[in-house]
């Protein structure tokens, strides 16, 4: 009888350990779910930002003529070198 009760105790302990291992495995998966959700939210936010930037660039006309004039040489003609020489 004693051997039989010990075997039953060992089997019961094995079942308890299996249940505890399953719980630990389930708890170990939770942080990866949190990280996955955080990455998904950041990805969605960045996708919305990129799309809104592209729509803005498409809708805003580019006035390249305002910025790239060939009149850069005219600015230098307004000043004389003598104005900057210090008489001492």
Short mmCIF file of C-alpha atoms in Angstrom, two decimals:
data_model
loop_
_atom_site.label_atom_id
_atom_site.label_comp_id
_atom_site.label_asym_id
_atom_site.label_seq_id
_atom_site.Cartn_x
_atom_site.Cartn_y
_atom_site.Cartn_z
CA UNK A 1 0.00 0.00 0.00
CA UNK A 2 2.76 2.35 0.81
CA UNK A 3 4.36 2.05 -2.63
CA UNK A 4 1.04 2.63 -4.33
CA UNK A 5 0.39 5.84 -2.38
CA UNK A 6 3.89 7.09 -3.19
CA UNK A 7 3.30 6.43 -6.89
CA UNK A 8 0.00 8.30 -6.72
CA UNK A 9 1.74 11.20 -4.97
CA UNK A 10 4.41 11.30 -7.68
CA UNK A 11 1.77 11.28 -10.43
CA UNK A 12 -0.15 14.05 -8.67
CA UNK A 13 3.02 16.14 -8.28
CA UNK A 14 3.77 15.61 -11.97
CA UNK A 15 0.31 16.89 -12.92
CA UNK A 16 0.71 19.92 -10.66
CA UNK A 17 4.12 20.69 -12.20
CA UNK A 18 2.65 20.39 -15.71
CA UNK A 19 -0.11 22.84 -14.81
CA UNK A 20 2.42 25.27 -13.34
CA UNK A 21 4.58 25.01 -16.46
CA UNK A 22 1.57 25.77 -18.66
CA UNK A 23 0.77 28.85 -16.56
CA UNK A 24 4.36 30.04 -16.76
CA UNK A 25 4.37 29.55 -20.52
CA UNK A 26 1.14 31.54 -20.84
CA UNK A 27 2.58 34.37 -18.72
CA UNK A 28 5.77 34.39 -20.78
CA UNK A 29 3.79 35.08 -23.95
CA UNK A 30 2.11 38.21 -22.57
CA UNK A 31 5.10 40.59 -22.82
CA UNK A 32 5.64 39.67 -26.45
CA UNK A 33 1.99 40.54 -27.10
CA UNK A 34 2.53 43.93 -25.48
CA UNK A 35 5.62 44.57 -27.58
CA UNK A 36 3.74 43.47 -30.69
CA UNK A 37 0.90 45.90 -29.95
CA UNK A 38 3.32 48.76 -29.29
CA UNK A 39 5.09 48.11 -32.59
CA UNK A 40 1.76 47.89 -34.41
CA UNK A 41 0.61 51.23 -33.00
CA UNK A 42 3.92 52.91 -33.88
CA UNK A 43 3.75 51.47 -37.38
CA UNK A 44 0.21 52.76 -37.86
CA UNK A 45 1.15 56.23 -36.64
CA UNK A 46 4.17 56.38 -38.92
CA UNK A 47 2.09 55.18 -41.90
CA UNK A 48 -0.48 57.93 -41.29
CA UNK A 49 2.31 60.50 -41.01
CA UNK A 50 3.93 59.41 -44.27
CA UNK A 51 0.62 59.39 -46.12
CA UNK A 52 -0.30 62.84 -44.81
CA UNK A 53 3.11 64.21 -45.81
CA UNK A 54 2.77 62.79 -49.31
CA UNK A 55 -0.74 64.25 -49.68
CA UNK A 56 0.58 67.62 -48.47
CA UNK A 57 3.44 67.53 -51.00
CA UNK A 58 1.01 66.59 -53.77
CA UNK A 59 -1.53 69.28 -52.92
CA UNK A 60 0.96 72.11 -52.31
CA UNK A 61 2.20 73.67 -55.52
CA UNK A 62 5.94 74.04 -55.88
CA UNK A 63 7.03 77.56 -56.62
CA UNK A 64 10.53 76.84 -57.79
CA UNK A 65 10.73 80.13 -59.68
CA UNK A 66 10.57 82.03 -56.40
CA UNK A 67 13.57 80.28 -54.94
CA UNK A 68 15.87 79.66 -57.88
CA UNK A 69 16.32 82.99 -59.56
CA UNK A 70 19.33 83.76 -61.67
CA UNK A 71 19.64 87.16 -60.00
CA UNK A 72 22.26 86.14 -57.47
CA UNK A 73 24.91 88.21 -59.24
CA UNK A 74 22.86 91.40 -58.82
CA UNK A 75 23.31 91.24 -55.06
CA UNK A 76 27.08 91.51 -55.36
CA UNK A 77 26.81 94.53 -57.64
CA UNK A 78 25.07 96.56 -54.92
CA UNK A 79 28.16 96.69 -52.71
CA UNK A 80 31.56 98.14 -53.40
CA UNK A 81 34.73 96.80 -51.87
CA UNK A 82 35.66 100.26 -50.67
CA UNK A 83 32.67 100.31 -48.33
CA UNK A 84 34.14 97.46 -46.31
CA UNK A 85 37.75 98.72 -46.18
CA UNK A 86 38.50 100.41 -42.92
CA UNK A 87 40.51 103.57 -43.16
CA UNK A 88 42.95 103.82 -40.43
#
